Short mmCIF file of C-alpha atoms in Angstrom, two decimals:
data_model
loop_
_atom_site.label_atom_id
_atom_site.label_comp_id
_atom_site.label_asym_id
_atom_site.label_seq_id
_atom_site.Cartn_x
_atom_site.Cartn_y
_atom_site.Cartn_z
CA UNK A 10 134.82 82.10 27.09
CA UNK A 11 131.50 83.13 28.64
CA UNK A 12 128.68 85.10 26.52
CA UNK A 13 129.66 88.19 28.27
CA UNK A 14 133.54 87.76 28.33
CA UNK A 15 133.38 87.11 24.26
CA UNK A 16 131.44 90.08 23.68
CA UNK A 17 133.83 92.47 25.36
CA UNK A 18 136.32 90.82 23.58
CA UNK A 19 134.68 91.22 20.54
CA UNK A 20 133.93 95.13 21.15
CA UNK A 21 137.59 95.54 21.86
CA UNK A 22 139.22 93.96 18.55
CA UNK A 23 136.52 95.43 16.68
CA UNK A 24 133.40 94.06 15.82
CA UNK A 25 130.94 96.67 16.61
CA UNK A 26 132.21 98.49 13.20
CA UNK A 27 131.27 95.37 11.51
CA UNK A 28 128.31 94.67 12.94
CA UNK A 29 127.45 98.71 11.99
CA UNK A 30 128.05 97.34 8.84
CA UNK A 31 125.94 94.72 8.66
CA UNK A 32 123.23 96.48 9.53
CA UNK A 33 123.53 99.13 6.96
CA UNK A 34 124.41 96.85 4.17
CA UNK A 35 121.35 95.11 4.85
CA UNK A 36 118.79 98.13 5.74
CA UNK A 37 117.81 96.31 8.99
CA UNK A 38 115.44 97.77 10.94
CA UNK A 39 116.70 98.53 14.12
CA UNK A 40 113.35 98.37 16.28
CA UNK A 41 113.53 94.65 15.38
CA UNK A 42 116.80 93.63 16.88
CA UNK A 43 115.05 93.28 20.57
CA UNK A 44 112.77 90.44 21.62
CA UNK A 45 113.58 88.88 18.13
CA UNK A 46 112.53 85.40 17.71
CA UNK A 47 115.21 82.80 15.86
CA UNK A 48 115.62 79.36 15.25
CA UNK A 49 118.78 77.79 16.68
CA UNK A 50 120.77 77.14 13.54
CA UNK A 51 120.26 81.07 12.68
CA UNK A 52 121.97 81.12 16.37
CA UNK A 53 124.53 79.30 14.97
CA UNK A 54 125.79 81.02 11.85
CA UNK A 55 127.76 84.02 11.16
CA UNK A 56 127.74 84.28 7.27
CA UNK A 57 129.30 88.05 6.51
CA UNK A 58 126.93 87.65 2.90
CA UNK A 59 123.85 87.08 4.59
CA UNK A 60 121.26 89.30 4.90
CA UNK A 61 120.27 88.61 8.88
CA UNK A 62 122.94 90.30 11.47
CA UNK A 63 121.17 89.25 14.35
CA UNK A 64 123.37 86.05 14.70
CA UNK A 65 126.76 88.54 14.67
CA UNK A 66 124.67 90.79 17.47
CA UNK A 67 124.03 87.48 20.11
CA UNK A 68 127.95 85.83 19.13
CA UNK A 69 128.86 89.27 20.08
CA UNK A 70 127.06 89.41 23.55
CA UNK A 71 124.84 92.44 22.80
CA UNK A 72 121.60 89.55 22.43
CA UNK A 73 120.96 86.86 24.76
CA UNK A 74 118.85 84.01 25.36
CA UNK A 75 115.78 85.56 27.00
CA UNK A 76 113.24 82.86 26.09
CA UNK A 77 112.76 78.93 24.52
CA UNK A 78 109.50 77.81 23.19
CA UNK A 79 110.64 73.74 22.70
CA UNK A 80 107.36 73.24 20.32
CA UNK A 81 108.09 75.89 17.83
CA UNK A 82 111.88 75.64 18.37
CA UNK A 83 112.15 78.56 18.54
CA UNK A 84 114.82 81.32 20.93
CA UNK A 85 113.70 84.92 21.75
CA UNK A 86 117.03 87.14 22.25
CA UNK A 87 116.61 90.39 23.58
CA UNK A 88 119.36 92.54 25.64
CA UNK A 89 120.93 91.55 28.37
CA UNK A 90 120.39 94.34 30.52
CA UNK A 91 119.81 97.89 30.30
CA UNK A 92 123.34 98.88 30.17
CA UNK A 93 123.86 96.87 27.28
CA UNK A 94 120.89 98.26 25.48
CA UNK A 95 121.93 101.87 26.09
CA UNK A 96 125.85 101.22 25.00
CA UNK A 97 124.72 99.79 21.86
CA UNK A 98 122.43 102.38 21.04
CA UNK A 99 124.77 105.10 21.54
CA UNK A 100 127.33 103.37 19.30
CA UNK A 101 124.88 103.16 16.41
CA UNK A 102 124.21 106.85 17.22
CA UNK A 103 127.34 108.29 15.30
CA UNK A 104 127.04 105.92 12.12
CA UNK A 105 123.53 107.08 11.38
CA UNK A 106 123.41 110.69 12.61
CA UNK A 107 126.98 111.51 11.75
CA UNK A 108 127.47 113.02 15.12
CA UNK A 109 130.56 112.03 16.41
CA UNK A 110 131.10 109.44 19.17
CA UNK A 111 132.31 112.50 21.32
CA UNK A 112 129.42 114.81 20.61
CA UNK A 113 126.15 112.18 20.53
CA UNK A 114 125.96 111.91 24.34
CA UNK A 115 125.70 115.87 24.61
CA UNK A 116 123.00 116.02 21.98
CA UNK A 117 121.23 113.59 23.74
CA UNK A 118 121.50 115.66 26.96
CA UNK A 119 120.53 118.59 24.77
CA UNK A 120 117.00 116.77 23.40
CA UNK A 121 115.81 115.40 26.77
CA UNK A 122 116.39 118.89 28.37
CA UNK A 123 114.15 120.51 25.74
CA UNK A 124 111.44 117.79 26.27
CA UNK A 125 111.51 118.01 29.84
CA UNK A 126 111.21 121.62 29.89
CA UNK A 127 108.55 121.43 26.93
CA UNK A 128 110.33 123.48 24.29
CA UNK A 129 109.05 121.65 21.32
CA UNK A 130 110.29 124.01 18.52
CA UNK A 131 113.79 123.03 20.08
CA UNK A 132 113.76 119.53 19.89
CA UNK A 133 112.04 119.42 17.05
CA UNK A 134 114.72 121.62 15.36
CA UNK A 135 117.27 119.50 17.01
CA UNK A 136 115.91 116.72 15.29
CA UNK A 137 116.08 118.12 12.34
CA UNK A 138 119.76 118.72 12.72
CA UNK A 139 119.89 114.88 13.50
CA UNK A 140 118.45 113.71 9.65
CA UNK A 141 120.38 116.42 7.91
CA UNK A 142 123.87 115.60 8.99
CA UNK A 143 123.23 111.79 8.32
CA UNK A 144 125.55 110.38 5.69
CA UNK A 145 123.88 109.88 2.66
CA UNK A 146 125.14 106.28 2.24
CA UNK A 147 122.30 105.43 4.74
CA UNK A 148 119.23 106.24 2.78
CA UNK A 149 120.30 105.33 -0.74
CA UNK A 150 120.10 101.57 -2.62
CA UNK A 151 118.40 99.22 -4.62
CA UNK A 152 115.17 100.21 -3.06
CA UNK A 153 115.04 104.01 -2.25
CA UNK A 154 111.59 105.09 -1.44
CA UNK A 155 111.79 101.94 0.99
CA UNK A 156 115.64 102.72 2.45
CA UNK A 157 114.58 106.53 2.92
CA UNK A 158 111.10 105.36 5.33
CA UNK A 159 113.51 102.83 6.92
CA UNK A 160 116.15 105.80 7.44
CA UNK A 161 113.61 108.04 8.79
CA UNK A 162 112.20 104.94 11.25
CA UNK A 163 115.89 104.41 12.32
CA UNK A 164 116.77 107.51 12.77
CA UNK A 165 113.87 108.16 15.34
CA UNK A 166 114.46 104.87 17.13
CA UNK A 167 117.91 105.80 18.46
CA UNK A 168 116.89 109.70 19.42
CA UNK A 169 113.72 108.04 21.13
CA UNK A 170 115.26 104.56 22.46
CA UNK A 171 118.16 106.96 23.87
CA UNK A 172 115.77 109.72 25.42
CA UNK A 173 113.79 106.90 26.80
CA UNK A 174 116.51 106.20 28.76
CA UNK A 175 115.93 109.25 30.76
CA UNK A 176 112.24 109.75 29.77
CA UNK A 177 109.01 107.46 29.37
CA UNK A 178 108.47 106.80 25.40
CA UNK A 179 105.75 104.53 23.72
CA UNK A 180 107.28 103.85 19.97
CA UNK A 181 105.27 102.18 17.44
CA UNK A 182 105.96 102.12 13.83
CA UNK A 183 103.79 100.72 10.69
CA UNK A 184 103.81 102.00 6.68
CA UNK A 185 104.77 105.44 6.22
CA UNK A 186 104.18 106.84 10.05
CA UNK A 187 105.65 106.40 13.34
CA UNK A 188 103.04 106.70 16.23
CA UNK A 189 104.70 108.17 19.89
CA UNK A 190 104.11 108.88 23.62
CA UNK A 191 106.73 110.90 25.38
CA UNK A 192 106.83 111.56 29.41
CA UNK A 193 108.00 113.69 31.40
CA UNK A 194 107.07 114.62 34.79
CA UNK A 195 105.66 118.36 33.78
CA UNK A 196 104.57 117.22 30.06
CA UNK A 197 103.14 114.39 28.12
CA UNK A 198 104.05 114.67 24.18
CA UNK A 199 101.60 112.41 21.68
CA UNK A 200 103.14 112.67 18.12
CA UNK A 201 102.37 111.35 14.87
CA UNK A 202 105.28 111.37 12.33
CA UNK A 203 104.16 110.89 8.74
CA UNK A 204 105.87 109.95 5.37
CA UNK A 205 104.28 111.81 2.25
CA UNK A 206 101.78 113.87 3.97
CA UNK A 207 101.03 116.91 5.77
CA UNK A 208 101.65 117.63 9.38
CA UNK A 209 98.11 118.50 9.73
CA UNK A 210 96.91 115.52 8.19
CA UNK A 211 99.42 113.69 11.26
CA UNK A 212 97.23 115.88 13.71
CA UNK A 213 94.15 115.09 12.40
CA UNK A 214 94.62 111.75 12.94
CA UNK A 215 95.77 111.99 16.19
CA UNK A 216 92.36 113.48 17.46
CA UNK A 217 90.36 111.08 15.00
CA UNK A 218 92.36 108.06 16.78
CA UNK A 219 91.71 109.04 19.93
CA UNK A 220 95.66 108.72 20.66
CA UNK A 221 95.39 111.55 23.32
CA UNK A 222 92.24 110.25 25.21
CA UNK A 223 93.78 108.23 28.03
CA UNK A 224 95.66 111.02 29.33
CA UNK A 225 92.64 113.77 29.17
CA UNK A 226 92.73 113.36 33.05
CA UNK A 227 96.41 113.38 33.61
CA UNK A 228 97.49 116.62 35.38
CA UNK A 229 100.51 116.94 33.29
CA UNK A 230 100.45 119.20 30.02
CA UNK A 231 99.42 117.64 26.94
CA UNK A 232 100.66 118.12 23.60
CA UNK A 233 99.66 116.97 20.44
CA UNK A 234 101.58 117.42 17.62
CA UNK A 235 101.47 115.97 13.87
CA UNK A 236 104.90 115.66 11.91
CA UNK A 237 105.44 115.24 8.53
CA UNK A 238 108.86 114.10 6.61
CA UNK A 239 109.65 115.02 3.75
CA UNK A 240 111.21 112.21 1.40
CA UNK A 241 112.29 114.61 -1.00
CA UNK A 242 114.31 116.68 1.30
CA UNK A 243 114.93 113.86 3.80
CA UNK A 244 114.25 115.70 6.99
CA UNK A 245 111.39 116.62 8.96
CA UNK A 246 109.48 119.44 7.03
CA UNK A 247 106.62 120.59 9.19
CA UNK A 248 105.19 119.85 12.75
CA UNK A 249 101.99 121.46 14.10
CA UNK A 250 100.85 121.31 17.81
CA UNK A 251 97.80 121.72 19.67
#
């Protein structure tokens, strides 16, 4: 059974529930699953215990093969395609946004339309519908100041991964903030989410960074805009724009 062939399989009997599973048992981080880098007996094992889903995502056909570096040993798996990228995203979106699988595509529709036609209090308060309908399961174990960043990173990732889809998005992530660039063809968004501190303080940094310099002669509208979250009230609590 070809790659391709055993991952359909696989979606029809099941497995994308489990592999859901995995990756909230496990708190993975969800911008990691593309262009990850393995070893070929992690290629080989499924072990349901183990803390590593990636081997359940390439069995399963959402990963393949993309690279080999002989020297290292060493197999970078990324998507097959972009079909396969947006399918798997969308069926992540219900499990950690508690939107149903029959309502997520429409709220996706919903957020791009705001961006593109630049009505930021909108998608912002859209995204704020998006953290506090997620099921609490998701942000809570043996490590919660860590789970609720990693909820808040994940969180992001599918809105942005899916609008990116239909929109041009930049998405980097380090300790406590999430850095972003957001296209569209009337508007260009630079936003700085950050974890335990103000939404000015997000702002501020934006402008001391520089983030917004390479598009000062970009005809497009520019917006700048500094986010904070809130870890208390898990949610977005305050976004500022200039």
């Amino acid at each position: 059974m070809d790659a391709m062939a055993f991952g359909s399989y696989w979606f029809a009997t099941g497995t994308p529930s489990y592999l859901v599973y995995l990756l909230k048992k496990h708190h993975y981080r969800l911008e990691e699953i593309e262009k990850v880098e393995v070893t070929e007996d992690v290629l080989d094992s499924i072990d349901s215990e183990g803390t590593n889903p990636i081997p359940v995502i390439y069995q399963s056909g959402y990963l393949t093969i993309k690279d080999y570096d002989p020297e290292f040993g060493l197999y970078t798996l990324d998507y097959p395609n972009r079909e396969v990228e947006e399918g798997f995203v969308k069926y992540l979106m219900p499990f950690y946004i508690d939107k149903s699988e029959a309502e997520a595509p429409f709220e996706i529709r919903r957020f791009v339309g705001e961006v593109r036609n630049g009505n930021i209090d909108g998608f912002f308060h859209r995204l704020q519908s998006f953290f506090a309908d997620a099921p609490y399961e998701v942000i809570v174990g043996q490590n919660p100041v860590r789970n609720v960043e990693l909820f808040f990173q994940n969180v992001l990732f599918i809105v942005f991964r899916l609008a990116g889809f239909y929109t041009q998005v930049e998405y980097h992530t380090s300790r406590g903030r999430i850095d972003l660039v957001l296209k569209t063809d009337k508007f260009i968004y630079v936003m700085e989410f950050k974890q335990g501190a103000t939404a000015e303080e997000a702002l501020a940094q934006i402008n001391e960074k520089g983030y917004a310099d390479a598009f000062a002669s970009d005809s497009r509208t520019l917006y700048k805009i500094g986010v904070s979250f809130s870890e208390e009230q898990r949610n977005i609590e305050r976004w500022v724009v200039e």
